[in-house]
Each structure stands twice: as structure tokens, then as C-alpha cells.
CSV table of C-alpha atoms and ligand atoms in Angstrom, one decimal:
chain,number,residue,atom,x,y,z
E,1,MET,CA,-5.9,-2.6,-15.8
E,2,LEU,CA,-5.7,-5.5,-13.3
E,3,PRO,CA,-8.7,-5.8,-10.9
E,4,THR,CA,-7.6,-5.7,-7.3
E,5,ILE,CA,-10.9,-5.1,-5.6
E,6,ALA,CA,-14.5,-4.6,-6.9
E,7,ARG,CA,-18.0,-4.4,-5.5
E,8,ASP,CA,-20.9,-6.5,-6.8
E,9,GLY,CA,-24.0,-5.4,-4.9
E,10,ASP,CA,-23.3,-6.1,-1.3
E,11,VAL,CA,-20.4,-8.4,-2.0
E,12,ILE,CA,-16.7,-7.3,-2.2
E,13,ILE,CA,-14.6,-9.3,-4.7
E,14,MET,CA,-10.9,-9.5,-4.3
E,15,ILE,CA,-8.2,-11.4,-6.2
E,16,ASP,CA,-6.5,-13.7,-3.7
E,17,GLN,CA,-3.0,-12.4,-3.5
E,18,ARG,CA,-1.8,-15.3,-1.4
E,19,LYS,CA,-2.4,-17.6,-4.4
E,20,LEU,CA,-0.9,-15.5,-7.2
E,21,PRO,CA,0.8,-16.1,-9.6
E,22,VAL,CA,0.1,-19.9,-9.6
E,23,GLN,CA,-3.7,-19.5,-9.3
E,24,GLU,CA,-6.0,-16.6,-10.2
E,25,VAL,CA,-8.7,-17.1,-7.6
E,26,TYR,CA,-11.3,-14.5,-6.5
E,27,VAL,CA,-12.6,-14.3,-2.9
E,28,ARG,CA,-16.2,-13.0,-2.4
E,29,CYS,CA,-16.5,-11.2,0.9
E,30,LYS,CA,-20.1,-11.0,2.1
E,31,SER,CA,-19.7,-9.3,5.4
E,32,ALA,CA,-17.4,-6.7,7.1
E,33,ALA,CA,-15.9,-9.5,9.2
E,34,HIS,CA,-15.0,-11.4,6.1
E,35,VAL,CA,-13.3,-8.3,4.6
E,36,ALA,CA,-11.4,-7.8,7.9
E,37,ARG,CA,-10.2,-11.4,7.8
E,38,ALA,CA,-9.1,-10.9,4.2
E,39,ILE,CA,-7.0,-7.9,5.2
E,40,ASN,CA,-5.5,-9.7,8.2
E,41,THR,CA,-4.6,-12.8,6.2
E,42,MET,CA,-3.2,-10.9,3.2
E,43,VAL,CA,-5.8,-11.9,0.7
E,44,ILE,CA,-5.5,-8.2,-0.1
E,45,ARG,CA,-2.4,-6.2,1.0
E,46,GLY,CA,-0.5,-3.1,0.2
E,47,ALA,CA,-1.2,0.1,2.1
E,48,PRO,CA,-3.7,1.9,-0.2
E,49,ALA,CA,-5.5,-1.3,-1.1
E,50,ILE,CA,-6.0,-2.1,2.6
E,51,GLY,CA,-7.6,1.3,3.2
E,52,VAL,CA,-9.9,0.9,0.2
E,53,ALA,CA,-10.9,-2.6,1.3
E,54,ALA,CA,-11.6,-1.4,4.9
E,55,ALA,CA,-13.9,1.4,3.5
E,56,MET,CA,-15.7,-0.9,1.2
E,57,GLY,CA,-16.0,-3.5,4.0
E,58,ILE,CA,-17.5,-0.9,6.3
E,59,ALA,CA,-20.0,0.1,3.6
E,60,ILE,CA,-21.2,-3.4,2.9
E,61,GLY,CA,-21.3,-4.2,6.6
E,62,MET,CA,-23.7,-1.3,7.2
E,63,ARG,CA,-25.7,-2.1,4.1
E,64,ARG,CA,-26.4,-5.5,5.6
E,65,SER,CA,-27.4,-4.1,9.0
E,66,THR,CA,-30.9,-4.8,10.0
E,67,ALA,CA,-31.0,-2.0,12.6
E,68,THR,CA,-33.8,0.5,12.1
E,69,GLY,CA,-33.0,2.9,14.8
E,70,THR,CA,-30.0,5.3,14.4
E,71,GLN,CA,-28.6,4.5,17.9
E,72,LYS,CA,-28.3,0.7,17.3
E,73,PHE,CA,-27.0,1.5,13.7
E,74,ALA,CA,-24.3,3.8,15.1
E,75,SER,CA,-23.2,1.3,17.6
E,76,GLU,CA,-22.8,-1.4,14.9
E,77,PHE,CA,-20.9,1.1,12.7
E,78,TYR,CA,-18.3,1.9,15.4
E,79,LYS,CA,-17.9,-1.8,16.2
E,80,ILE,CA,-17.1,-2.5,12.6
E,81,CYS,CA,-14.7,0.4,12.4
E,82,GLU,CA,-12.9,-1.0,15.5
E,83,MET,CA,-12.7,-4.5,13.9
E,84,MET,CA,-11.2,-3.0,10.7
E,85,ALA,CA,-8.6,-1.0,12.7
E,86,ALA,CA,-7.4,-4.1,14.4
E,87,THR,CA,-6.5,-5.9,11.2
E,88,ARG,CA,-3.0,-4.5,10.5
E,89,PRO,CA,-1.1,-1.8,12.5
E,90,THR,CA,1.5,-0.2,10.2
E,91,ALA,CA,-0.2,1.0,7.0
E,92,VAL,CA,-1.7,4.3,8.0
E,93,ASN,CA,-4.0,4.3,4.9
E,94,LEU,CA,-6.2,1.9,6.9
E,95,PHE,CA,-6.8,4.4,9.7
E,96,TRP,CA,-7.1,7.3,7.3
E,97,ALA,CA,-9.9,5.4,5.4
E,98,ILE,CA,-11.7,4.5,8.6
E,99,GLU,CA,-11.5,8.2,9.7
E,100,ARG,CA,-13.0,9.3,6.4
E,101,MET,CA,-15.9,6.8,6.9
E,102,LYS,CA,-16.4,8.1,10.5
E,103,ARG,CA,-16.5,11.7,9.3
E,104,SER,CA,-19.0,10.8,6.7
E,105,PHE,CA,-21.2,9.0,9.3
E,106,ALA,CA,-20.9,11.9,11.7
E,107,ALA,CA,-22.0,14.4,9.0
E,108,ALA,CA,-25.0,12.3,8.1
E,109,ALA,CA,-26.0,11.9,11.8
E,110,GLU,CA,-25.6,15.6,12.3
E,111,ALA,CA,-27.8,16.3,9.3
E,112,GLY,CA,-30.5,14.1,11.0
E,113,GLU,CA,-30.4,11.5,8.2
E,114,GLY,CA,-32.1,8.1,8.7
E,115,VAL,CA,-30.5,4.7,8.4
E,116,ASP,CA,-31.1,4.4,4.6
E,117,GLU,CA,-29.6,7.7,3.8
E,118,ILE,CA,-26.6,7.0,6.0
E,119,LYS,CA,-26.1,3.7,4.2
E,120,ALA,CA,-26.1,5.6,0.8
E,121,ARG,CA,-23.7,8.1,2.1
E,122,LEU,CA,-21.2,5.4,3.3
E,123,ASP,CA,-21.5,3.7,-0.1
E,124,CYS,CA,-20.6,7.0,-1.8
E,125,GLU,CA,-17.6,7.6,0.5
E,126,ALA,CA,-16.2,4.1,0.0
E,127,GLU,CA,-16.6,4.5,-3.8
E,128,ALA,CA,-14.9,7.9,-3.6
E,129,ILE,CA,-12.0,6.5,-1.6
E,130,HIS,CA,-11.6,3.7,-4.3
E,131,ASP,CA,-11.8,6.1,-7.3
E,132,GLU,CA,-9.5,8.8,-5.7
E,133,ASP,CA,-6.9,6.1,-5.1
E,134,VAL,CA,-6.7,5.2,-8.8
E,135,ALA,CA,-6.6,8.9,-9.7
E,136,SER,CA,-3.8,9.6,-7.2
E,137,CYS,CA,-1.8,6.7,-8.6
E,138,ARG,CA,-2.1,8.1,-12.1
E,139,ALA,CA,-1.0,11.6,-10.9
E,140,MET,CA,1.9,10.1,-9.0
E,141,GLY,CA,2.9,8.2,-12.1
E,142,ALA,CA,2.9,11.4,-14.2
E,143,PHE,CA,5.1,13.3,-11.7
E,144,GLY,CA,7.4,10.3,-11.1
E,145,ALA,CA,8.0,9.5,-14.8
E,146,GLU,CA,9.7,12.9,-15.1
E,147,VAL,CA,12.6,11.8,-12.9
E,148,VAL,CA,13.0,8.3,-14.3
E,149,PRO,CA,16.1,8.2,-16.6
E,150,LEU,CA,15.5,7.8,-20.4
E,151,ASP,CA,17.2,4.5,-20.3
E,152,ALA,CA,16.1,3.2,-16.8
E,153,HIS,CA,17.3,0.2,-14.9
E,154,ILE,CA,14.9,0.3,-12.0
E,155,LEU,CA,15.1,-1.7,-8.8
E,156,THR,CA,11.9,-2.0,-6.7
E,157,HIS,CA,11.1,-3.9,-3.5
E,158,CYS,CA,7.9,-5.7,-2.5
E,159,ASN,CA,4.8,-4.9,-4.6
E,160,ALA,CA,3.6,-1.3,-4.8
E,161,GLY,CA,1.6,-1.9,-7.9
E,162,ALA,CA,-2.0,-2.3,-9.1
E,163,LEU,CA,-2.4,-5.1,-6.7
E,164,ALA,CA,-1.4,-2.9,-3.7
E,165,THR,CA,-3.8,-0.1,-4.7
E,166,ALA,CA,-7.2,0.3,-6.3
E,167,GLY,CA,-5.3,0.2,-9.6
E,168,TYR,CA,-2.2,1.3,-11.5
E,169,GLY,CA,0.1,1.4,-8.5
E,170,THR,CA,2.4,3.8,-6.7
E,171,ALA,CA,6.0,2.7,-7.4
E,172,LEU,CA,4.8,0.6,-10.3
E,173,GLY,CA,2.6,3.5,-11.4
E,174,VAL,CA,5.8,5.5,-11.8
E,175,VAL,CA,7.2,2.5,-13.8
E,176,ARG,CA,4.1,2.3,-16.0
E,177,ALA,CA,3.9,6.0,-16.6
E,178,ALA,CA,7.6,6.1,-17.6
E,179,VAL,CA,7.0,3.3,-20.1
E,180,GLU,CA,3.9,5.2,-21.4
E,181,ALA,CA,6.1,8.3,-21.8
E,182,GLY,CA,8.3,6.3,-24.2
E,183,LYS,CA,11.3,5.7,-21.8
E,184,ARG,CA,13.2,2.5,-22.1
E,185,VAL,CA,12.5,0.7,-18.8
E,186,ALA,CA,13.8,-2.5,-17.3
E,187,VAL,CA,12.8,-3.5,-13.8
E,188,PHE,CA,14.6,-5.6,-11.2
E,189,ALA,CA,12.1,-7.0,-8.7
E,190,ASP,CA,13.5,-8.0,-5.3
E,191,GLU,CA,11.7,-11.3,-4.4
E,192,THR,CA,11.0,-9.8,-0.9
E,193,ARG,CA,11.3,-12.5,1.7
E,194,PRO,CA,9.4,-13.8,3.5
E,195,PHE,CA,6.0,-13.2,1.8
E,196,LEU,CA,7.6,-13.0,-1.7
E,197,GLN,CA,5.4,-10.1,-2.9
E,198,GLY,CA,8.2,-9.1,-5.4
E,199,ALA,CA,8.7,-12.5,-7.0
E,200,ARG,CA,5.0,-13.4,-7.0
E,201,LEU,CA,3.1,-10.2,-7.5
E,202,THR,CA,5.4,-7.5,-9.0
E,203,ALA,CA,6.8,-9.9,-11.6
E,204,TRP,CA,3.3,-11.2,-12.4
E,205,GLU,CA,1.7,-7.8,-12.9
E,206,LEU,CA,4.7,-6.2,-14.8
E,207,MET,CA,4.9,-9.3,-17.1
E,208,HIS,CA,1.1,-9.0,-17.6
E,209,ASP,CA,1.8,-5.5,-19.0
E,210,GLY,CA,4.7,-6.6,-21.1
E,211,ILE,CA,7.3,-4.6,-19.0
E,212,ASP,CA,10.9,-6.0,-19.0
E,213,THR,CA,11.2,-7.7,-15.6
E,214,THR,CA,14.0,-9.6,-13.9
E,215,VAL,CA,13.5,-11.2,-10.5
E,216,ILE,CA,16.4,-11.3,-8.1
E,217,THR,CA,16.6,-12.6,-4.5
E,218,ASP,CA,17.0,-9.8,-1.9
E,219,ASN,CA,20.7,-10.6,-1.3
E,220,MET,CA,21.5,-9.9,-5.0
E,221,ALA,CA,20.7,-6.2,-5.0
E,222,GLY,CA,24.2,-5.1,-3.7
E,223,ALA,CA,26.0,-7.1,-6.4
E,224,LEU,CA,23.7,-5.7,-9.1
E,225,MET,CA,24.3,-2.1,-8.0
E,226,SER,CA,28.0,-2.6,-7.7
E,227,GLN,CA,28.1,-3.7,-11.3
E,228,GLY,CA,26.4,-0.4,-12.3
E,229,ARG,CA,23.2,-2.2,-13.4
E,230,VAL,CA,20.7,0.0,-11.5
E,231,ASN,CA,20.2,3.7,-12.0
E,232,PHE,CA,17.0,4.4,-10.2
E,233,VAL,CA,15.2,2.9,-7.2
E,234,VAL,CA,11.5,3.4,-6.4
E,235,VAL,CA,9.5,1.8,-3.6
E,236,GLY,CA,6.1,2.3,-2.0
E,237,ALA,CA,5.4,3.2,1.6
E,238,ASP,CA,3.1,2.1,4.4
E,239,ARG,CA,3.5,5.1,6.6
E,240,ILE,CA,5.6,8.3,6.2
E,241,ALA,CA,6.2,10.2,9.4
E,242,ALA,CA,6.2,14.0,9.7
E,243,ASN,CA,10.0,14.2,9.2
E,244,GLY,CA,10.0,12.0,6.1
E,245,ASP,CA,11.1,8.7,7.8
E,246,THR,CA,9.4,6.0,5.8
E,247,ALA,CA,8.1,2.6,6.9
E,248,ASN,CA,7.9,0.1,4.0
E,249,LYS,CA,8.2,-3.7,3.5
E,250,ILE,CA,11.1,-5.3,5.5
E,251,GLY,CA,14.3,-5.0,3.4
E,252,THR,CA,13.6,-1.6,2.1
E,253,TYR,CA,16.0,0.0,4.5
E,254,GLY,CA,18.8,-2.3,3.2
E,255,VAL,CA,18.0,-1.3,-0.4
E,256,ALA,CA,18.2,2.4,0.7
E,257,VAL,CA,21.6,1.9,2.3
E,258,LEU,CA,22.9,0.2,-0.8
E,259,ALA,CA,21.5,2.9,-3.1
E,260,ARG,CA,23.2,5.6,-1.0
E,261,GLU,CA,26.5,3.8,-1.1
E,262,HIS,CA,26.3,3.5,-4.9
E,263,GLU,CA,24.9,7.0,-5.4
E,264,ILE,CA,21.7,5.8,-7.0
E,265,PRO,CA,18.6,8.0,-6.5
E,266,PHE,CA,16.2,6.3,-4.0
E,267,TYR,CA,12.5,7.5,-4.4
E,268,VAL,CA,9.4,6.7,-2.4
E,269,ALA,CA,6.0,6.9,-4.2
E,270,ALA,CA,3.0,7.2,-2.0
E,271,PRO,CA,-0.3,9.1,-1.9
E,272,LEU,CA,-0.9,11.8,0.8
E,273,SER,CA,-3.1,9.2,2.6
E,274,THR,CA,0.2,7.4,3.5
E,275,ILE,CA,1.6,10.5,5.1
E,276,ASP,CA,1.0,10.7,8.9
E,277,LEU,CA,1.8,14.1,10.3
E,278,ARG,CA,0.7,12.9,13.7
E,279,THR,CA,3.7,10.5,13.9
E,280,PRO,CA,6.8,12.7,14.4
E,281,ASP,CA,9.4,10.2,13.2
E,282,GLY,CA,10.2,6.7,12.2
E,283,ALA,CA,10.8,5.5,15.8
E,284,HIS,CA,7.1,6.1,16.5
E,285,ILE,CA,5.8,4.1,13.7
E,286,PRO,CA,4.2,0.8,14.9
E,287,ILE,CA,5.8,-2.1,13.2
E,288,GLU,CA,3.7,-5.2,12.6
E,289,GLU,CA,5.3,-8.6,13.6
E,290,ARG,CA,3.9,-11.5,11.7
E,291,SER,CA,3.8,-15.3,12.4
E,292,ALA,CA,7.1,-17.3,12.6
E,293,ARG,CA,5.7,-19.7,10.0
E,294,GLU,CA,6.2,-17.0,7.3
E,295,VAL,CA,9.9,-17.3,7.9
E,296,THR,CA,10.3,-21.0,8.7
E,297,HIS,CA,8.2,-22.2,5.7
E,298,VAL,CA,8.0,-21.3,2.1
E,299,ALA,CA,4.9,-22.4,0.2
E,300,GLY,CA,4.1,-24.9,2.9
E,301,SER,CA,7.6,-26.5,2.9
E,302,GLN,CA,9.6,-26.3,6.1
E,303,LEU,CA,13.1,-24.7,5.9
E,304,ALA,CA,14.1,-24.0,9.5
E,305,PRO,CA,14.4,-26.6,12.3
E,306,ASP,CA,11.3,-27.3,14.5
E,307,GLY,CA,11.3,-24.8,17.4
E,308,ALA,CA,13.7,-22.3,15.8
E,309,ARG,CA,13.4,-18.9,17.3
E,310,VAL,CA,12.2,-16.4,14.7
E,311,TRP,CA,12.0,-12.6,14.3
E,312,ASN,CA,9.6,-11.5,11.7
E,313,PRO,CA,9.0,-7.7,11.5
E,314,ALA,CA,6.9,-7.0,8.4
E,315,PHE,CA,8.3,-3.5,7.9
E,316,ASP,CA,11.4,-1.4,8.5
E,317,VAL,CA,12.1,2.3,8.5
E,318,THR,CA,14.2,4.2,6.0
E,319,PRO,CA,15.6,7.4,7.4
E,320,HIS,CA,14.5,10.5,5.5
E,321,ALA,CA,18.1,11.5,4.7
E,322,PHE,CA,18.3,8.5,2.4
E,323,ILE,CA,15.3,9.5,0.3
E,324,ALA,CA,15.9,11.6,-2.9
E,325,GLY,CA,12.2,12.5,-3.1
E,326,ILE,CA,8.7,11.5,-2.1
E,327,ILE,CA,6.5,11.2,-5.2
E,328,THR,CA,2.9,12.1,-4.4
E,329,GLU,CA,-0.3,13.1,-6.3
E,330,ARG,CA,0.6,16.7,-5.5
E,331,GLY,CA,4.1,16.5,-6.9
E,332,ILE,CA,7.5,15.4,-5.7
E,333,LEU,CA,8.3,16.4,-2.1
E,334,ARG,CA,12.0,17.2,-1.3
E,335,ALA,CA,14.0,17.7,1.8
E,336,PRO,CA,13.6,19.3,4.3
E,337,TYR,CA,10.6,16.9,4.5
E,338,ALA,CA,9.3,18.4,7.8
E,339,GLU,CA,8.4,21.5,5.7
E,340,SER,CA,7.5,19.9,2.3
E,341,LEU,CA,5.2,17.3,3.8
E,342,LYS,CA,3.3,19.9,5.8
E,343,ARG,CA,3.0,22.1,2.8
E,344,ALA,CA,1.6,19.3,0.7
E,345,PHE,CA,-1.6,19.3,2.8
E,346,GLN,CA,-2.2,23.0,2.4
E,347,PRO,CA,-4.9,23.8,-0.1
E,348,HIS,CA,-4.4,25.8,-3.3
E,349,VAL,CA,-0.6,25.5,-3.6
E,350,GLY,CA,-0.7,23.7,-7.0
E,351,ALA,CA,1.9,21.1,-8.0
E,352,LEU,CA,4.9,20.9,-5.8
E,353,VAL,CA,7.5,19.4,-8.1
X,1,LIG,O1,2.7,-6.6,3.9
X,1,LIG,P1,2.3,-5.9,2.7
X,1,LIG,O2,2.3,-6.7,1.5
X,1,LIG,O3,0.9,-5.2,2.9
X,1,LIG,O4,3.3,-4.7,2.5
X,1,LIG,C1,3.2,-3.9,1.4
X,1,LIG,C2,4.3,-2.9,1.2
X,1,LIG,O5,5.2,-2.8,2.0
X,1,LIG,C3,4.1,-1.9,0.1
X,1,LIG,O6,5.4,-1.6,-0.4
X,1,LIG,C4,3.4,-0.7,0.6
X,1,LIG,O7,2.2,-1.0,1.2
X,1,LIG,C5,3.2,0.3,-0.5
X,1,LIG,S1,1.9,-0.3,-1.6
X,1,LIG,C6,1.5,0.8,-2.8
């Protein structure tokens, strides 16, 4: 499996996703601030991977703390959590992971643990977040593979693969599991302007696994569908609101509209950590706007005139009515999502397919 993020003592190692596929360069983050910068500048990206990186960054940040008293240690901890929370606003996995680290810290403090024990607890929590993410992806893959056609022509958008998670992937986990189950699978990867996660990352990781992959520019998806060459769409998510409205990479909404018009099932694959029951609907999801340069330039070359006004939202929202199912590690959630999403969080209900 491709390494997205790993820990080497008190250093976090990440493959630099800005440089792929041309260069395979690894970034070594030696502090929490360094990890926060890596998230903000997209060295690492993808909702689950962002959450995992933040948790690991908090753990190494506290490992490196020289505070001996619990009060100073606590104040450093909450500052680091704040710094992580300010990196990117849309992927709710980031805030979910920070919450988990805070709960772990609070439990240790309540138990009267000293600084060294708290450090050990935070390490364990970060490791659990990492390992659970891989397990969730595997489970999502198994559920999702069931609904992939035997002879599948799958369109995906952005990169919701091993690189966007701790490993295996959400949408691409479904692709991988379908291949492993013996289905014939060919993937169309939207290039995904402006950051080109599809052309650069999805194509790279699928080709690495020997999966049939064709890159298209975003404006080709409609033509492809109209020719009957797509029979399944699966994408990831950055935040799913309580009613099922789903924020994902900019352009996902357009793909969903096209899929609906051509009666092609449009699935979202995401772990429960991407579901945000506190956000009622898509209109309340904060959408990150990124720098104009991502639009005016490609790989350092200028395309648009100097001073051109730019709008660069990193995500859009697909209304829940366009979604055939939400593939999670607990099973496939179906409409009405207001009920199925809530039910997915209830303990002891078994698989929800
Ligand atoms: O801006 P990015 O690259 O972090 O956006 C990533 C996406 O939109 C992914 O589709 C989403 O995070 C799901 S990743 C499993």
C-alpha cells in the first residue's frame, strides 16, 4: 500500500502531494507548526488524511514539549489544537480528530496523570486514529464493492484514494475492493482543476496498482456520459451535513448533475468521521476559498492576464437528493438521510446495507 503519512520517533513523514507524480519527495515534519503548515499548503490533503495528520502533529508537538507542570503543558496543548484547527475549514475530519485528542487529554487530566503519561496517551490516540482510518477504508471498500457493476466504467473526481487517507482510500477503496472481488473495472479520473488531484494523484496511485485508468479534463465528463461510457460514479467527501448534503472538491456538484441527467448512480464514500450531524444542511458548510494563483497559474506558468479577478472555492455542495447512497464503514446509508445518518451513529445496530 502507498505510504501517505508515517511516524519516525518524533518526526512525521509525509509524501509531498504537491510534487507528485513528477517527483516522489518526502517531507519530514519535526514540530506541530510544521505539520500545520503541511496541511495548509497541501503537502498532505484529503479529509481523512488531514485529520490523521493533525492528530499525529498534536502528539509530536506535545512529545517535544519541555513543560514539566501540567498547567503549562495544558496551555501548550490547547494552543497547538487551535493552530491545527486554523489550517483548513471545510474537512470536518480535522475538527473531529482534534476533538478526539482533546477528549483523550481531558480523560488523562481527570485521572490525575502526569506529563509523561499524558504524552503516552496522546501518542496512542493519534495511532488509533491512523489505524482506524485504514480499517474504515477497508470496510467501506467491502460494502461499496457490492454495488459496483460487474463490468464497471467508473467516473471519480479529485483524489479520494490512499493519498487522501491513512491508506487504501474511500472512493478509490471502493474501486480497489471491486477489483479485488474480481469485477472488471475501468476508471475515468477527472483531472480536477485547479489543483489537479485527479490527473496527478488519482491517476498515479491507480496506475501504481495496475488499475485501468483514463484521465479526462473536467469538461469531458458530460460527453463521456452521453455516449454511455460511464455506469457508476463514486466520489469522496469533506463534510456531510445532517440531511445528507455533501461538500466535496469543487466540480463534484457538476458531476452529480450530469450523473442524474444520465441516470447513472452517484455514490459518496466517506467514513463516519466525515459526517457532521451538527451542521444541518449544505448551506451551513463553510467553504474554503484558496489563492487566486491556483486558478491563474498551472505548474508555475501563467494562464490568465495579470490582475484578472478570480473566484476559487475549493469545494461545492451536492444536494442529498442527487446521492444514490453514502458508503460508510457501517454500511451503505440511503435516503432519507436525515434518519439513516443519525442511525449510523447508534451503537449495536450492525451493518446498515
Ligand atoms: O482540497 P483537497 O485535495 O484536500 O480536497 C480533497 C477532496 O475533496 C476529497 O475528495 C475528499 O477530501 C475526500 S478524501 C477521501
